[in-house]
Amino acid sequence: MSVDRRDFLKLGITLAAGTMVGPAGFALSNVSSHANKTNSNDSLINKWGMVIDIDKCAPNCNSCVDACRKENNIPDFSNPELDIHWIRKVKFKQKHVPEPTERSLPAMCFHCEDPPCAHVCPVEATFIRKDGIVLVDKHRCIGCRYCMVACPYKARSFVSKHVNPENANNPDVPVRMHGVVEKCNFCVHRIDVGKDPACVEACHANGGGGMQFGKFNQNDNGILKVVRGGKAQQLRADLGTNPKVYYVGI
Amino acid sequence: MAKTKYTKIDGSSKEYWGLFGITGFLALLAPLSALYIFVNGHHVTGMTNQVPWGLPIVMAVYLIGASAGSLVLSAMSSVFGKKEFKPFSRMAALLAILLIIAALMAIILDWGRPDRLMLPFFYFQPRSMFSLNAILYSAYVGLCGIYLWAMFNDKGKLEKLLGISAVFLAVLVHSGTGAIFGFVYVRELYNSPLLSPAFIAAALSSGTAMMIIMIHGTFKLTGRHVDAKLIYSLAKLMGIFIIVVLYFIFVENLTRAYAPKNYEAVSFLLFNGGKYTNLFWVGLLGLGLIIPMSIVLNPKTGKSTLFVLIAAWMQLIGVVIERYIIVIPPQVLPLELFPDKQITSTFLDGQIASYNISFVEICYSIGLIGVVLFGFIVCIKLWPMLPTEAHYQELD
Amino acid sequence: MSKFTGVVAVILFFILLSFPFIYNSLTVGVLNSVSATPQPKLEKQGKCIRDTDWMRHNHMNLLKHTRENTVRNGVRVTMDSINNCRSCHSNRKEFCDSCHTYVGIKPECWNCHIYPLHGNDKIKNHG
Ligand code: SF4
């Protein structure tokens, strides 16, 4: 009996120690690997990103949002509290000044380089693809909604009603079942076959053409050139999430 | 020192079966309303895309707290040498297990896809507090069970060791629960290193309050004798814990209020948040903390069973309000996409969101408490959990 | 008394144990369809992307493998995509469901992936 007990205690203590040391070690290694990453200045190379010139973005233009809804079969629940938004037009005015002008910009998931949503996901349903796109694996999402609480940009929506796939508009994009969280995925099914995301395409076709999509490639004179110029800025850069969507002219 | 004897309850009276039926029905409410939510979708609840976490999470946090609190009380005698609480250690450990099970139920059944129950165990994500907590909670249930077993078999030393590790784990579990919110750095009202210790303080006070009520209730209903002095000393303990809770609330809000960037958030909570402000001042501070504290620490009312019971009930509900204030208002406040700009959108950006508790969520929460009570009255019939009598023993 | 409780317990246990079977026979109608061997219908003749016999046994593994590769690794093989199945097996009711009903399983794929029951003109135009 006493031997049993000793073994048992040993096991218990090892287990307890393991549960504490393991996570702590992981967390530390995360932080240290991150330290290396931020020291190098090319962590964005070969990642997808976007630059949006909001001087070209008219406050009443909604082409990108409409295109997204159509392309990605976003359901209409007709209830502003429950409705799903992958991309939305945000209108903004300067605070603390008299009579500020109202302007607007499209906001979506910014595909952060250090995405809080992916960090808090208990099952790694939200993850970062090698090309920098932050995706939700709806086959794995358990619907705990921690990511919605953690995302600083309100980019995520929960599917709170049933959606019938038979009524979907675009047969190539699956609808999402009740109980999972979804968000913008840069139209991953389109960029994988060489097309631009639906919003960018619509912006150039019907809108002001302020959206520019591409990879932060060194030999490219696309978005990297704009970002290099230093006039493009991220939203809430102070949080350190390092979004891959930049705005010019805020 | 006379050894405490434990017996099963007889459990054949009409009253017992009546209680059995009522609590059983209440316990059924939880899975049934969860099923209702699962079948219809979360739009039947008050939770929206603005406020993704509602009453179920509040209840989960509350139940975890009460569980940690009662486990600490259970270990009081063996670990902290408070021998007078020895008679209650079995039932307190039992309650700790039942409460954490109800809490796990609360979390899991609130998921959008509770059928994917096992996934958190397949995929471990060290940076996610949920993932760490999944491991901590299951370890905690197991350890509590072993601890209870050790108490049944009078394992002396082993019991003490298990008690210490169980208390340690209880603190860890509850810090982890606090960290779920404390680590969310984008919401001013969540992000705070004080959240974890404050959670533990509230856990202890609500755990004690719950034990006072449960001890009084069960001993009375089973016709056993409990020394009123024991209840009073528990009440005093509760008073001390409440002071700690008050201190944490004070420090936390003061620190927050100092930074200009938090003016909006803090003034929302403390001054112009409508029902949240009322809940904070009247519900939490007044009815939940200060009045019960004054009752139990006042030498006169602290020695009256009736007053102590009232205080315990107030405190028990006060902590539910505390959890509500921790969980909901930070989500109701809009996220600051641009701190220096005023924003509006079709997604209700920049607006105070509304959260109205729905009927299903209330049924669900009542059901969770029913699960605990039902489990309790079944277990005290099956195992000798209750002491035949509890005397106040002077410490020598 | 105790013997009686024991018997009841054993019976209850077996009912619980066979619950999936009972449930399926009531909801999916396994018993009704056992007699008729399924005859999946296929309009378009030709070769499948894998050997037919292999597909019969492993299509679910292939789909799952493809899913993992597409979603998580970003390797999109259009040929293996579930959307590509539609181009030959356009009638889900008569092809896929005929066997699935027979064995009493309900795959979750079509809760989200768009694969209309009776083929769909919209899809044909689109593809
Ligand atoms: S914007 Fe939000 S959802 Fe998108 S990657 Fe960042 S944290 Fe995640």
PDB file of C-alpha atoms in Angstrom, chain A residues 22-203:
ATOM      1  CA  GLY A  22       4.711  22.931 -19.993  1.00  0.00           C
ATOM      2  CA  PRO A  23       2.527  25.943 -20.783  1.00  0.00           C
ATOM      3  CA  ALA A  24       4.958  28.344 -19.199  1.00  0.00           C
ATOM      4  CA  GLY A  25       7.732  26.953 -21.387  1.00  0.00           C
ATOM      5  CA  PHE A  26       5.580  27.211 -24.468  1.00  0.00           C
ATOM      6  CA  ALA A  27       4.623  30.761 -23.651  1.00  0.00           C
ATOM      7  CA  LEU A  28       8.207  31.754 -23.090  1.00  0.00           C
ATOM      8  CA  SER A  29       9.356  30.135 -26.314  1.00  0.00           C
ATOM      9  CA  ASN A  30       6.586  32.003 -28.111  1.00  0.00           C
ATOM     10  CA  VAL A  31       7.780  35.302 -26.777  1.00  0.00           C
ATOM     11  CA  SER A  32      11.421  34.621 -27.504  1.00  0.00           C
ATOM     12  CA  SER A  33      10.754  33.423 -31.040  1.00  0.00           C
ATOM     13  CA  HIS A  34       8.756  36.559 -31.509  1.00  0.00           C
ATOM     14  CA  ALA A  35      11.669  38.661 -30.330  1.00  0.00           C
ATOM     15  CA  ASN A  36      13.745  37.223 -33.174  1.00  0.00           C
ATOM     16  CA  LYS A  37      10.990  37.840 -35.645  1.00  0.00           C
ATOM     17  CA  THR A  38      10.513  41.498 -34.907  1.00  0.00           C
ATOM     18  CA  ASN A  39      14.201  42.169 -35.120  1.00  0.00           C
ATOM     19  CA  SER A  40      14.228  41.187 -38.757  1.00  0.00           C
ATOM     20  CA  ASN A  41      12.521  43.736 -40.934  1.00  0.00           C
ATOM     21  CA  ASP A  42      11.281  41.457 -43.658  1.00  0.00           C
ATOM     22  CA  SER A  43       8.687  39.412 -41.833  1.00  0.00           C
ATOM     23  CA  LEU A  44       6.083  40.578 -44.326  1.00  0.00           C
ATOM     24  CA  ILE A  45       7.904  39.331 -47.402  1.00  0.00           C
ATOM     25  CA  ASN A  46       5.734  36.986 -49.431  1.00  0.00           C
ATOM     26  CA  LYS A  47       2.678  37.655 -47.300  1.00  0.00           C
ATOM     27  CA  TRP A  48      -0.548  38.911 -48.779  1.00  0.00           C
ATOM     28  CA  GLY A  49      -1.650  42.382 -47.835  1.00  0.00           C
ATOM     29  CA  MET A  50      -3.671  45.363 -48.872  1.00  0.00           C
ATOM     30  CA  VAL A  51      -3.255  49.096 -49.152  1.00  0.00           C
ATOM     31  CA  ILE A  52      -6.363  51.267 -49.248  1.00  0.00           C
ATOM     32  CA  ASP A  53      -6.206  54.864 -50.382  1.00  0.00           C
ATOM     33  CA  ILE A  54      -9.168  56.365 -48.618  1.00  0.00           C
ATOM     34  CA  ASP A  55      -9.050  59.624 -50.517  1.00  0.00           C
ATOM     35  CA  LYS A  56     -10.508  57.607 -53.373  1.00  0.00           C
ATOM     36  CA  CYS A  57     -13.166  56.079 -51.146  1.00  0.00           C
ATOM     37  CA  ALA A  58     -16.470  57.928 -51.459  1.00  0.00           C
ATOM     38  CA  PRO A  59     -18.623  57.862 -48.301  1.00  0.00           C
ATOM     39  CA  ASN A  60     -21.656  56.605 -50.176  1.00  0.00           C
ATOM     40  CA  CYS A  61     -19.876  53.908 -52.166  1.00  0.00           C
ATOM     41  CA  ASN A  62     -20.678  50.400 -51.021  1.00  0.00           C
ATOM     42  CA  SER A  63     -19.384  48.316 -53.924  1.00  0.00           C
ATOM     43  CA  CYS A  64     -16.829  46.344 -51.947  1.00  0.00           C
ATOM     44  CA  VAL A  65     -19.361  45.367 -49.293  1.00  0.00           C
ATOM     45  CA  ASP A  66     -21.948  44.315 -51.846  1.00  0.00           C
ATOM     46  CA  ALA A  67     -19.434  42.289 -53.807  1.00  0.00           C
ATOM     47  CA  CYS A  68     -18.285  40.530 -50.649  1.00  0.00           C
ATOM     48  CA  ARG A  69     -21.798  39.619 -49.611  1.00  0.00           C
ATOM     49  CA  LYS A  70     -22.448  38.107 -53.004  1.00  0.00           C
ATOM     50  CA  GLU A  71     -19.159  36.307 -53.397  1.00  0.00           C
ATOM     51  CA  ASN A  72     -19.051  34.781 -49.948  1.00  0.00           C
ATOM     52  CA  ASN A  73     -22.731  33.894 -49.542  1.00  0.00           C
ATOM     53  CA  ILE A  74     -23.103  36.097 -46.503  1.00  0.00           C
ATOM     54  CA  PRO A  75     -26.586  35.521 -45.142  1.00  0.00           C
ATOM     55  CA  ASP A  76     -28.954  38.351 -44.355  1.00  0.00           C
ATOM     56  CA  PHE A  77     -30.549  37.894 -40.958  1.00  0.00           C
ATOM     57  CA  SER A  78     -32.272  41.313 -41.152  1.00  0.00           C
ATOM     58  CA  ASN A  79     -31.247  42.119 -37.626  1.00  0.00           C
ATOM     59  CA  PRO A  80     -28.417  44.605 -37.134  1.00  0.00           C
ATOM     60  CA  GLU A  81     -27.378  42.906 -33.914  1.00  0.00           C
ATOM     61  CA  LEU A  82     -26.957  39.477 -35.464  1.00  0.00           C
ATOM     62  CA  ASP A  83     -25.987  40.348 -39.019  1.00  0.00           C
ATOM     63  CA  ILE A  84     -22.698  39.055 -40.298  1.00  0.00           C
ATOM     64  CA  HIS A  85     -20.117  41.490 -41.610  1.00  0.00           C
ATOM     65  CA  TRP A  86     -16.937  40.422 -43.317  1.00  0.00           C
ATOM     66  CA  ILE A  87     -16.286  43.911 -44.572  1.00  0.00           C
ATOM     67  CA  ARG A  88     -18.088  47.079 -43.589  1.00  0.00           C
ATOM     68  CA  LYS A  89     -17.867  50.776 -44.289  1.00  0.00           C
ATOM     69  CA  VAL A  90     -16.858  52.680 -41.179  1.00  0.00           C
ATOM     70  CA  LYS A  91     -17.671  56.379 -41.120  1.00  0.00           C
ATOM     71  CA  PHE A  92     -15.448  58.502 -38.944  1.00  0.00           C
ATOM     72  CA  LYS A  93     -15.111  62.051 -37.703  1.00  0.00           C
ATOM     73  CA  GLN A  94     -12.290  63.708 -35.816  1.00  0.00           C
ATOM     74  CA  LYS A  95     -13.039  64.134 -32.123  1.00  0.00           C
ATOM     75  CA  HIS A  96     -12.282  67.310 -30.161  1.00  0.00           C
ATOM     76  CA  VAL A  97     -12.557  69.699 -33.128  1.00  0.00           C
ATOM     77  CA  PRO A  98     -15.526  71.799 -34.197  1.00  0.00           C
ATOM     78  CA  GLU A  99     -17.454  70.657 -37.256  1.00  0.00           C
ATOM     79  CA  PRO A 100     -15.256  67.821 -38.476  1.00  0.00           C
ATOM     80  CA  THR A 101     -15.889  66.340 -41.914  1.00  0.00           C
ATOM     81  CA  GLU A 102     -17.141  62.813 -42.068  1.00  0.00           C
ATOM     82  CA  ARG A 103     -15.136  60.376 -44.107  1.00  0.00           C
ATOM     83  CA  SER A 104     -15.256  56.628 -44.481  1.00  0.00           C
ATOM     84  CA  LEU A 105     -13.140  53.579 -45.053  1.00  0.00           C
ATOM     85  CA  PRO A 106     -13.762  49.879 -45.584  1.00  0.00           C
ATOM     86  CA  ALA A 107     -12.768  47.772 -42.587  1.00  0.00           C
ATOM     87  CA  MET A 108     -12.421  44.017 -42.585  1.00  0.00           C
ATOM     88  CA  CYS A 109     -10.202  41.425 -40.931  1.00  0.00           C
ATOM     89  CA  PHE A 110      -6.715  42.884 -41.115  1.00  0.00           C
ATOM     90  CA  HIS A 111      -4.940  39.540 -41.074  1.00  0.00           C
ATOM     91  CA  CYS A 112      -2.722  40.576 -38.222  1.00  0.00           C
ATOM     92  CA  GLU A 113       0.743  39.176 -38.053  1.00  0.00           C
ATOM     93  CA  ASP A 114       0.261  38.542 -34.341  1.00  0.00           C
ATOM     94  CA  PRO A 115      -3.437  37.834 -34.341  1.00  0.00           C
ATOM     95  CA  PRO A 116      -5.009  37.839 -30.888  1.00  0.00           C
ATOM     96  CA  CYS A 117      -7.869  35.804 -32.313  1.00  0.00           C
ATOM     97  CA  ALA A 118      -5.565  32.926 -33.234  1.00  0.00           C
ATOM     98  CA  HIS A 119      -3.731  33.157 -29.939  1.00  0.00           C
ATOM     99  CA  VAL A 120      -6.874  32.649 -27.901  1.00  0.00           C
ATOM    100  CA  CYS A 121      -8.421  29.904 -30.022  1.00  0.00           C
ATOM    101  CA  PRO A 122      -8.405  26.745 -27.906  1.00  0.00           C
ATOM    102  CA  VAL A 123      -8.466  24.360 -30.853  1.00  0.00           C
ATOM    103  CA  GLU A 124      -6.356  26.225 -33.395  1.00  0.00           C
ATOM    104  CA  ALA A 125      -9.390  26.607 -35.605  1.00  0.00           C
ATOM    105  CA  THR A 126      -8.132  30.108 -36.340  1.00  0.00           C
ATOM    106  CA  PHE A 127      -4.643  29.850 -37.716  1.00  0.00           C
ATOM    107  CA  ILE A 128      -2.195  31.689 -39.946  1.00  0.00           C
ATOM    108  CA  ARG A 129      -1.575  30.233 -43.338  1.00  0.00           C
ATOM    109  CA  LYS A 130       1.966  30.303 -44.665  1.00  0.00           C
ATOM    110  CA  ASP A 131       1.134  33.250 -46.913  1.00  0.00           C
ATOM    111  CA  GLY A 132      -0.048  35.273 -43.942  1.00  0.00           C
ATOM    112  CA  ILE A 133      -3.784  34.859 -44.303  1.00  0.00           C
ATOM    113  CA  VAL A 134      -5.585  34.320 -41.022  1.00  0.00           C
ATOM    114  CA  LEU A 135      -8.215  31.668 -41.606  1.00  0.00           C
ATOM    115  CA  VAL A 136     -10.983  30.095 -39.582  1.00  0.00           C
ATOM    116  CA  ASP A 137     -11.262  26.371 -40.083  1.00  0.00           C
ATOM    117  CA  LYS A 138     -15.012  26.016 -39.742  1.00  0.00           C
ATOM    118  CA  HIS A 139     -14.660  22.249 -39.647  1.00  0.00           C
ATOM    119  CA  ARG A 140     -12.916  22.673 -36.334  1.00  0.00           C
ATOM    120  CA  CYS A 141     -14.430  25.779 -34.746  1.00  0.00           C
ATOM    121  CA  ILE A 142     -16.295  24.943 -31.541  1.00  0.00           C
ATOM    122  CA  GLY A 143     -18.077  28.291 -31.337  1.00  0.00           C
ATOM    123  CA  CYS A 144     -16.690  29.443 -27.999  1.00  0.00           C
ATOM    124  CA  ARG A 145     -16.499  33.044 -29.299  1.00  0.00           C
ATOM    125  CA  TYR A 146     -13.311  33.866 -27.434  1.00  0.00           C
ATOM    126  CA  CYS A 147     -11.846  35.223 -30.681  1.00  0.00           C
ATOM    127  CA  MET A 148     -14.706  37.678 -31.040  1.00  0.00           C
ATOM    128  CA  VAL A 149     -13.920  39.054 -27.623  1.00  0.00           C
ATOM    129  CA  ALA A 150     -10.210  39.222 -28.373  1.00  0.00           C
ATOM    130  CA  CYS A 151     -10.188  40.793 -31.850  1.00  0.00           C
ATOM    131  CA  PRO A 152      -9.447  44.513 -31.544  1.00  0.00           C
ATOM    132  CA  TYR A 153     -11.119  45.380 -34.833  1.00  0.00           C
ATOM    133  CA  LYS A 154     -14.498  43.702 -34.479  1.00  0.00           C
ATOM    134  CA  ALA A 155     -13.780  41.737 -37.591  1.00  0.00           C
ATOM    135  CA  ARG A 156     -15.601  38.592 -36.539  1.00  0.00           C
ATOM    136  CA  SER A 157     -19.193  37.480 -36.595  1.00  0.00           C
ATOM    137  CA  PHE A 158     -20.972  34.511 -35.140  1.00  0.00           C
ATOM    138  CA  VAL A 159     -23.471  32.586 -37.232  1.00  0.00           C
ATOM    139  CA  SER A 160     -26.459  32.597 -34.940  1.00  0.00           C
ATOM    140  CA  LYS A 161     -29.119  31.224 -37.259  1.00  0.00           C
ATOM    141  CA  HIS A 162     -29.357  28.379 -39.679  1.00  0.00           C
ATOM    142  CA  VAL A 163     -28.292  29.118 -43.203  1.00  0.00           C
ATOM    143  CA  ASN A 164     -29.613  27.047 -46.038  1.00  0.00           C
ATOM    144  CA  PRO A 165     -26.963  26.138 -48.608  1.00  0.00           C
ATOM    145  CA  GLU A 166     -29.652  25.692 -51.261  1.00  0.00           C
ATOM    146  CA  ASN A 167     -30.263  29.441 -51.366  1.00  0.00           C
ATOM    147  CA  ALA A 168     -26.625  30.351 -51.693  1.00  0.00           C
ATOM    148  CA  ASN A 169     -25.588  32.685 -54.425  1.00  0.00           C
ATOM    149  CA  ASN A 170     -22.095  31.450 -55.182  1.00  0.00           C
ATOM    150  CA  PRO A 171     -21.863  27.654 -55.410  1.00  0.00           C
ATOM    151  CA  ASP A 172     -18.091  27.630 -55.029  1.00  0.00           C
ATOM    152  CA  VAL A 173     -18.100  29.004 -51.501  1.00  0.00           C
ATOM    153  CA  PRO A 174     -19.697  26.895 -48.786  1.00  0.00           C
ATOM    154  CA  VAL A 175     -22.082  28.591 -46.403  1.00  0.00           C
ATOM    155  CA  ARG A 176     -21.370  28.356 -42.698  1.00  0.00           C
ATOM    156  CA  MET A 177     -23.427  26.373 -40.255  1.00  0.00           C
ATOM    157  CA  HIS A 178     -24.949  27.834 -37.154  1.00  0.00           C
ATOM    158  CA  GLY A 179     -22.512  27.878 -34.268  1.00  0.00           C
ATOM    159  CA  VAL A 180     -19.209  28.817 -35.855  1.00  0.00           C
ATOM    160  CA  VAL A 181     -17.397  32.115 -36.121  1.00  0.00           C
ATOM    161  CA  GLU A 182     -16.517  33.552 -39.499  1.00  0.00           C
ATOM    162  CA  LYS A 183     -14.708  36.522 -40.922  1.00  0.00           C
ATOM    163  CA  CYS A 184     -13.006  37.877 -44.020  1.00  0.00           C
ATOM    164  CA  ASN A 185     -10.504  35.470 -45.537  1.00  0.00           C
ATOM    165  CA  PHE A 186      -9.156  37.695 -48.324  1.00  0.00           C
ATOM    166  CA  CYS A 187     -11.282  35.502 -50.652  1.00  0.00           C
ATOM    167  CA  VAL A 188      -8.778  32.736 -50.269  1.00  0.00           C
ATOM    168  CA  HIS A 189     -10.525  30.586 -52.883  1.00  0.00           C
ATOM    169  CA  ARG A 190     -10.007  33.353 -55.437  1.00  0.00           C
ATOM    170  CA  ILE A 191      -6.438  34.300 -54.715  1.00  0.00           C
ATOM    171  CA  ASP A 192      -5.465  30.625 -54.830  1.00  0.00           C
ATOM    172  CA  VAL A 193      -6.474  30.572 -58.468  1.00  0.00           C
ATOM    173  CA  GLY A 194      -4.820  33.882 -59.250  1.00  0.00           C
ATOM    174  CA  LYS A 195      -7.725  36.302 -58.912  1.00  0.00           C
ATOM    175  CA  ASP A 196      -8.002  39.350 -56.683  1.00  0.00           C
ATOM    176  CA  PRO A 197     -10.417  39.334 -53.734  1.00  0.00           C
ATOM    177  CA  ALA A 198     -13.979  40.205 -54.686  1.00  0.00           C
ATOM    178  CA  CYS A 199     -13.932  43.554 -52.877  1.00  0.00           C
ATOM    179  CA  VAL A 200     -10.790  44.702 -54.672  1.00  0.00           C
ATOM    180  CA  GLU A 201     -12.175  43.668 -58.026  1.00  0.00           C
ATOM    181  CA  ALA A 202     -15.427  45.523 -57.319  1.00  0.00           C
ATOM    182  CA  CYS A 203     -13.581  48.574 -56.057  1.00  0.00           C
TER     183      CYS A 203
END
